[in-house]
CSV table of N, CA and C in Angstrom, one decimal:
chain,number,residue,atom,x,y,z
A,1,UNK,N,-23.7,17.2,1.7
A,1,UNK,CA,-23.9,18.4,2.5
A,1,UNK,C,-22.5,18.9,3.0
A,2,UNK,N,-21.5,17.9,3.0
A,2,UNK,CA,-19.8,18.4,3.5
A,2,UNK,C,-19.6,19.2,2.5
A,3,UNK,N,-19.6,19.2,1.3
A,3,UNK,CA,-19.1,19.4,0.0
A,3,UNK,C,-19.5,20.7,0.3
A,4,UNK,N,-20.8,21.1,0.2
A,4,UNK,CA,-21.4,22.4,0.3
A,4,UNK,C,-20.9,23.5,1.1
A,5,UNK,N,-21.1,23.1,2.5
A,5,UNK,CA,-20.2,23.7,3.7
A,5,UNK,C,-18.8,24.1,3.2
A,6,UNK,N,-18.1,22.9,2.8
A,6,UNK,CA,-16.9,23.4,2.3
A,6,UNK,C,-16.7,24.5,1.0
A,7,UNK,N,-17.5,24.7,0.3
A,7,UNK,CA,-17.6,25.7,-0.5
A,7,UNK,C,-17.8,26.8,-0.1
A,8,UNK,N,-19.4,26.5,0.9
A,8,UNK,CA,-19.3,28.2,0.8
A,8,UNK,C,-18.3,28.9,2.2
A,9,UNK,N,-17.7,28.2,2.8
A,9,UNK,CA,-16.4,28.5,4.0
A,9,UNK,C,-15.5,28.9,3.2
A,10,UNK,N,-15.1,27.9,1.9
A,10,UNK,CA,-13.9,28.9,1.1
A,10,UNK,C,-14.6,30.2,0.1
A,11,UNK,N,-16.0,30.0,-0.5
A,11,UNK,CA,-16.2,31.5,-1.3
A,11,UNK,C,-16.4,32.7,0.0
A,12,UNK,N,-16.6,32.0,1.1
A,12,UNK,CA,-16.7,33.5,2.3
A,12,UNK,C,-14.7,33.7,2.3
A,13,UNK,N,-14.0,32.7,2.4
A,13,UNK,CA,-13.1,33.0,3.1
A,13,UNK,C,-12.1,33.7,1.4
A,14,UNK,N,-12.4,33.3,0.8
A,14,UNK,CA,-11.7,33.9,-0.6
A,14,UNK,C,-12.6,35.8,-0.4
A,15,UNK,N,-14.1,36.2,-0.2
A,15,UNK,CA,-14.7,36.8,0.0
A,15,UNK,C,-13.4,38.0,0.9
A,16,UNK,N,-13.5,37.4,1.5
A,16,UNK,CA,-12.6,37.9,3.2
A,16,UNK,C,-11.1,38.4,2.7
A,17,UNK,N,-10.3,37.5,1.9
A,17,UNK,CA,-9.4,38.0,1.8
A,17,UNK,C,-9.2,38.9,0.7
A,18,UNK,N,-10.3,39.0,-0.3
A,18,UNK,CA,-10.4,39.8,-1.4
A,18,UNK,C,-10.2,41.0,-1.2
A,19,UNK,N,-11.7,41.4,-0.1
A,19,UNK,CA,-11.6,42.9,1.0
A,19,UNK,C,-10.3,43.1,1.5
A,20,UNK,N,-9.6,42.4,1.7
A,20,UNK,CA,-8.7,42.8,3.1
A,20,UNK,C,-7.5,43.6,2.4
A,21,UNK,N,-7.4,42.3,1.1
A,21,UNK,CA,-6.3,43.0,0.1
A,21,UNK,C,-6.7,43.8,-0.5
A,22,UNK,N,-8.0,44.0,-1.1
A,22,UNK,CA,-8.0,45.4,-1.8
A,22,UNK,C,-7.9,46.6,-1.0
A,23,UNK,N,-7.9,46.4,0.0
A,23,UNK,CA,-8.4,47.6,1.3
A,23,UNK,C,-6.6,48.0,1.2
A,24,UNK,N,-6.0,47.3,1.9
A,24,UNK,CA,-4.3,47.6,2.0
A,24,UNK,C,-3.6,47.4,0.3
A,25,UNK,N,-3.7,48.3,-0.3
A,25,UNK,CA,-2.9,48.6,-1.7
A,25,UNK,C,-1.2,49.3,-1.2
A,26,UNK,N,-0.9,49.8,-0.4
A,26,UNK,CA,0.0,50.3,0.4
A,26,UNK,C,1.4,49.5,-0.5
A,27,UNK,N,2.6,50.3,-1.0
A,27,UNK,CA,3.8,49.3,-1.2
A,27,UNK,C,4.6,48.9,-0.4
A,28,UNK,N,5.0,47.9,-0.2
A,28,UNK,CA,6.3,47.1,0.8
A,28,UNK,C,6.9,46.9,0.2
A,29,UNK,N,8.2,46.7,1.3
A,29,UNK,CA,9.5,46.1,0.4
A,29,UNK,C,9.7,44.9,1.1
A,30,UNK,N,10.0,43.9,-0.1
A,30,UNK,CA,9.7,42.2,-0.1
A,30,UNK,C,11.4,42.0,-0.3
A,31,UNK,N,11.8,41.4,1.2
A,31,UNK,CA,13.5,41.2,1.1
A,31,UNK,C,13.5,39.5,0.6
A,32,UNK,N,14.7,39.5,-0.3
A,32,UNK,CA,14.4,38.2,-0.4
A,32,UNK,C,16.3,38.0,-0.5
A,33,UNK,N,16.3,36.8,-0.9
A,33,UNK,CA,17.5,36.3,-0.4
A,33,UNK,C,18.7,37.3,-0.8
A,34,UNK,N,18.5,37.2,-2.4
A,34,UNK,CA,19.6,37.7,-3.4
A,34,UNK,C,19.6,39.4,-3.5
A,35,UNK,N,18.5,40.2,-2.6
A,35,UNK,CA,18.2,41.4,-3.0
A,35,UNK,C,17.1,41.6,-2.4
A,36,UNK,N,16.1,42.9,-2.7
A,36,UNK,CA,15.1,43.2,-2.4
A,36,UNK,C,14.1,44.3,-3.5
A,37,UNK,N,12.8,44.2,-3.3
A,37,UNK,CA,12.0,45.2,-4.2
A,37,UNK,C,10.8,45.4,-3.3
A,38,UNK,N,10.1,46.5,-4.1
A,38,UNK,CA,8.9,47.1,-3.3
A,38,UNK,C,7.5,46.4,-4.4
A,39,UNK,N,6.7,45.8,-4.0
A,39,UNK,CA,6.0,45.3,-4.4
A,39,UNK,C,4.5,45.7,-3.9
A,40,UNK,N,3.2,46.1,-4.0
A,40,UNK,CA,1.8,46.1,-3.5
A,40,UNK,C,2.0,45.6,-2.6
A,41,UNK,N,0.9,45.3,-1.6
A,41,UNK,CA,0.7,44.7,-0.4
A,41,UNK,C,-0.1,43.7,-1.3
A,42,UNK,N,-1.4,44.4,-1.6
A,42,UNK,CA,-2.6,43.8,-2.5
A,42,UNK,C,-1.6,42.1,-2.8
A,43,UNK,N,-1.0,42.7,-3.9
A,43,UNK,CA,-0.2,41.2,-4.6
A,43,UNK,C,1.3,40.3,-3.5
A,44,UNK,N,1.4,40.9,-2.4
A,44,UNK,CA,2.0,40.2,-1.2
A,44,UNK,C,1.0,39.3,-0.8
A,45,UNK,N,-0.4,39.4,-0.3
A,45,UNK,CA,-0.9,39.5,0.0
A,45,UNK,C,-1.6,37.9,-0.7
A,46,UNK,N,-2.1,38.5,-2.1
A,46,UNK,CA,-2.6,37.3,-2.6
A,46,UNK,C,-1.9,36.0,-2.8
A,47,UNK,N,-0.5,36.7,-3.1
A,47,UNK,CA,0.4,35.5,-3.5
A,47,UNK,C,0.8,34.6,-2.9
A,48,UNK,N,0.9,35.6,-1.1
A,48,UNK,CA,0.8,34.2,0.2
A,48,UNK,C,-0.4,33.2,0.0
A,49,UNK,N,-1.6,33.9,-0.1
A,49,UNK,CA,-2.5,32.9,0.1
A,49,UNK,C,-2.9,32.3,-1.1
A,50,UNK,N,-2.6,32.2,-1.9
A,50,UNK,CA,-2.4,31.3,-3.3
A,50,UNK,C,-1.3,30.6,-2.6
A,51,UNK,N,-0.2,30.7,-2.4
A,51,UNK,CA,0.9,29.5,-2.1
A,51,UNK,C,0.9,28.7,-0.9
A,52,UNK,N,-0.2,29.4,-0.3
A,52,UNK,CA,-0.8,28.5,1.5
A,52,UNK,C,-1.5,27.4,0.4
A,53,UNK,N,-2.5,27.8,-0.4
A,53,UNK,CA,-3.4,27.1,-1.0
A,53,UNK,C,-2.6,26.0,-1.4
A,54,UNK,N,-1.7,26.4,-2.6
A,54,UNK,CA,-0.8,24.9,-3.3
A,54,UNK,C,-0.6,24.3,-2.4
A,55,UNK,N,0.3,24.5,-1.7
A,55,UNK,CA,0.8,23.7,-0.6
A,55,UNK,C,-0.2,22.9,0.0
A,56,UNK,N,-1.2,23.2,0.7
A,56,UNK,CA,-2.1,22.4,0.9
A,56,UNK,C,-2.8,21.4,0.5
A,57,UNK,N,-3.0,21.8,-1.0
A,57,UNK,CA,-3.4,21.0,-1.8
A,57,UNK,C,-2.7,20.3,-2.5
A,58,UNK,N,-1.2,20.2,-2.0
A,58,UNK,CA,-0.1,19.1,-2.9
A,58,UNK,C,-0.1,18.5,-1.4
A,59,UNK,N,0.0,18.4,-0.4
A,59,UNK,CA,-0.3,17.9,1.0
A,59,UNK,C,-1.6,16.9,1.0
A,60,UNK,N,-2.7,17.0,0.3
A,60,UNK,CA,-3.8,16.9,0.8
A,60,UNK,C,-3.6,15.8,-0.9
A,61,UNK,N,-3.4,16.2,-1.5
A,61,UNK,CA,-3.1,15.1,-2.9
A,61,UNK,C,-2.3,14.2,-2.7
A,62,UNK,N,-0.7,14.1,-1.6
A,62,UNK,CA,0.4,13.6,-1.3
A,62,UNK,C,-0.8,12.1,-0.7
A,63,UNK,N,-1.5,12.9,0.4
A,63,UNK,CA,-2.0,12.1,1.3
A,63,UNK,C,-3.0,11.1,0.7
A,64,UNK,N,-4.0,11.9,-0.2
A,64,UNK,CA,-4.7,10.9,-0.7
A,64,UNK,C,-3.9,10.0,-1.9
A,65,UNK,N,-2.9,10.3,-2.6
A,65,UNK,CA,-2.0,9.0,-2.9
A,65,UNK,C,-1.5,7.5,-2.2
A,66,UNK,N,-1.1,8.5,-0.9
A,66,UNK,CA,-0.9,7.5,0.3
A,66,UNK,C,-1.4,6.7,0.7
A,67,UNK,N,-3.1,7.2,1.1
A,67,UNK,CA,-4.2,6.2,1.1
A,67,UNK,C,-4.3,5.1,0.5
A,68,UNK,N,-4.8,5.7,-0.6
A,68,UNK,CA,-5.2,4.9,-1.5
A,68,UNK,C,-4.0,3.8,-2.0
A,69,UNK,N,-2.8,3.4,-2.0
A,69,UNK,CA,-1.7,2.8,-1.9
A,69,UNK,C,-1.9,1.8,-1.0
A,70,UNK,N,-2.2,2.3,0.2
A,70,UNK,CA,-2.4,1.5,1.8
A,70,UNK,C,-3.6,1.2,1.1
A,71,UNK,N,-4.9,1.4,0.6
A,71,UNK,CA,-6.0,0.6,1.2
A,71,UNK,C,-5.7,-0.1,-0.2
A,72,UNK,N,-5.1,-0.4,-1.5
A,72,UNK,CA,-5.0,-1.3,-2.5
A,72,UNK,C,-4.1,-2.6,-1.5
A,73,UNK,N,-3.1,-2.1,-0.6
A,73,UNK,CA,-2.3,-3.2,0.0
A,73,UNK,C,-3.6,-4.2,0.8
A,74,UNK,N,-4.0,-3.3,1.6
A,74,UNK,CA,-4.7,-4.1,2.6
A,74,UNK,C,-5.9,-4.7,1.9
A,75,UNK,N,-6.2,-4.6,0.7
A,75,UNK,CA,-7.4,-5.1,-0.2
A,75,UNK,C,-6.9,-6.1,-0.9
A,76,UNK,N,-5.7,-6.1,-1.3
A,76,UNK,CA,-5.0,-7.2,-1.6
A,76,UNK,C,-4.6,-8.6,-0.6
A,77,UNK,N,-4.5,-8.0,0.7
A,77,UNK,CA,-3.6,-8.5,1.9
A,77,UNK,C,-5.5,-9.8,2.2
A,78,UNK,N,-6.6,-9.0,2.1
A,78,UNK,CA,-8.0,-9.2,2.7
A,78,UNK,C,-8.3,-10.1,1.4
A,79,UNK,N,-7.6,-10.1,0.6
A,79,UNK,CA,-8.6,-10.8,-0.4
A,79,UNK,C,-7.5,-12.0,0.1
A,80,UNK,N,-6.5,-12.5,0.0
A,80,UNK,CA,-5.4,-13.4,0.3
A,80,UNK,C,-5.8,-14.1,1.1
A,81,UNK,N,-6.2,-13.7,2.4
A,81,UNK,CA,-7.0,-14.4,3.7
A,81,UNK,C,-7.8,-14.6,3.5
A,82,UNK,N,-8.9,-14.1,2.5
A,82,UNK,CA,-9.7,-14.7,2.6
A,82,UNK,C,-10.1,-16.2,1.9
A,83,UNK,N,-9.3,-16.0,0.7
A,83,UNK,CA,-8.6,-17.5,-0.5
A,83,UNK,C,-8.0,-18.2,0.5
A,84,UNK,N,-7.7,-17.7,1.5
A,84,UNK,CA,-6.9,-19.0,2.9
A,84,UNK,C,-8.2,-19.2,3.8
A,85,UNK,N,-9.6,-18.5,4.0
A,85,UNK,CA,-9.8,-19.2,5.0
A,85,UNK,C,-10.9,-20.3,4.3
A,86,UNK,N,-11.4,-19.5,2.8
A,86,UNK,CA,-12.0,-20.8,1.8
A,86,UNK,C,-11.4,-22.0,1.6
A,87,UNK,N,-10.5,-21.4,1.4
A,87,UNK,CA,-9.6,-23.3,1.4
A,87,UNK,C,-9.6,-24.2,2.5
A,88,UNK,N,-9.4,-23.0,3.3
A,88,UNK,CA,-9.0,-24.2,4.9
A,88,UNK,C,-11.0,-24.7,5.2
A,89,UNK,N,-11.9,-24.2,5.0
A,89,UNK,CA,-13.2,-24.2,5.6
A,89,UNK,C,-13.6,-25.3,4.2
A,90,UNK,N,-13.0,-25.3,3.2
A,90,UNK,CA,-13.6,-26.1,2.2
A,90,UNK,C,-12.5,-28.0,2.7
A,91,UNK,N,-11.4,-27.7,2.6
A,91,UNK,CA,-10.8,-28.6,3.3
A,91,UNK,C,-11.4,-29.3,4.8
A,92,UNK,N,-12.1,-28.5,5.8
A,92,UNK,CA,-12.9,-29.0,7.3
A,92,UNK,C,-14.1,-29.7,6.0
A,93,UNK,N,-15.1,-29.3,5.6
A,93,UNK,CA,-16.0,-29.4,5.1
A,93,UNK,C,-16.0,-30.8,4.6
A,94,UNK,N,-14.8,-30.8,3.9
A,94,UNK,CA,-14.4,-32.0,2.8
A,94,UNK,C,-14.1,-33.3,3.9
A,95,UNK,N,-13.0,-33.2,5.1
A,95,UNK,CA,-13.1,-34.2,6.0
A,95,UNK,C,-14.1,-34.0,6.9
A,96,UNK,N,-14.9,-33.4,7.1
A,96,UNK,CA,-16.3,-33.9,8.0
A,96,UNK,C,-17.5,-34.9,7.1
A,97,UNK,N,-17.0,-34.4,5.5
A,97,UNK,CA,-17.7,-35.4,4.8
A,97,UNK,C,-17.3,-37.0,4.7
A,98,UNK,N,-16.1,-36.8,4.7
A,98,UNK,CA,-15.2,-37.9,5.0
A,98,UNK,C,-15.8,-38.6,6.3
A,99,UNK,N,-15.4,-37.8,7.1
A,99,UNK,CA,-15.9,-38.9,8.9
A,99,UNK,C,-17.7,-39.2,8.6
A,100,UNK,N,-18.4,-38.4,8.3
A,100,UNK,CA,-19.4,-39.1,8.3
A,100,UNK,C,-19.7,-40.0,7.4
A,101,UNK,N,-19.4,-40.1,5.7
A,101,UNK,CA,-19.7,-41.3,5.2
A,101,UNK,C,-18.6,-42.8,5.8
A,102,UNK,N,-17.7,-42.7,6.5
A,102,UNK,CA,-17.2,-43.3,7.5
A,102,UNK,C,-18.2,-44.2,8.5
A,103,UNK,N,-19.0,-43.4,9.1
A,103,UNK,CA,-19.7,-43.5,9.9
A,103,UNK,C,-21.0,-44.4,9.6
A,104,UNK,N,-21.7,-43.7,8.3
A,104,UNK,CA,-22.1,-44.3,7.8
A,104,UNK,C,-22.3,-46.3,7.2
A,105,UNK,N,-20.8,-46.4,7.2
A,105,UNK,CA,-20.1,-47.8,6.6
A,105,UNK,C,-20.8,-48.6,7.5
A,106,UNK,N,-19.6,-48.3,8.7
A,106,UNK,CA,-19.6,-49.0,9.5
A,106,UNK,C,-21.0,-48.6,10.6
């Protein structure tokens, strides 16, 4: 049901900006380092929010790399402790078997 939400929030919000930029076609002038030109608003416009998008979504990829890194560590780290607490609880196991056939004898 997240998945859904999340769609139709971006087909409204893609919706939203489609209007906004077709509405302002007007030309600007786009300064940039080396010079400058007069460009649509329309394609000012889209281009920001196409590059808000990448960005986000190289953020949002960065992070799920990250995760997923951390939780292979800590899955590795969980599996370790737990080969230590079998051994140690197989070892108690092994000397209580010990004291009682001990006990047993005598």
């Amino acid at each position: 049901m997240k998945v859904q939400w999340a769609l139709i929030f971006g087909i409204l919000f893609a919706l939203i900006v489609a209007v906004f930029a077709v509405i302002n076609v007007d030309p600007v002038t786009v300064n940039y380092v080396f010079g400058e030109s007069e460009w649509p608003l329309i394609l000012v416009i889209l281009g920001s929010v196409l590059m808000g998008g990448l960005i986000v979504g190289l953020v949002g990829v960065f992070r799920v790399f990250a995760l997923q890194r951390k939780v292979r560590s800590l899955e590795k780290e969980n599996a370790a402790l737990k080969a230590g607490a079998d051994k140690e609880s197989a070892e108690a196991a092994a000397d209580s078997d010990e004291d009682y056939l001990k006990r047993d004898i005598h």
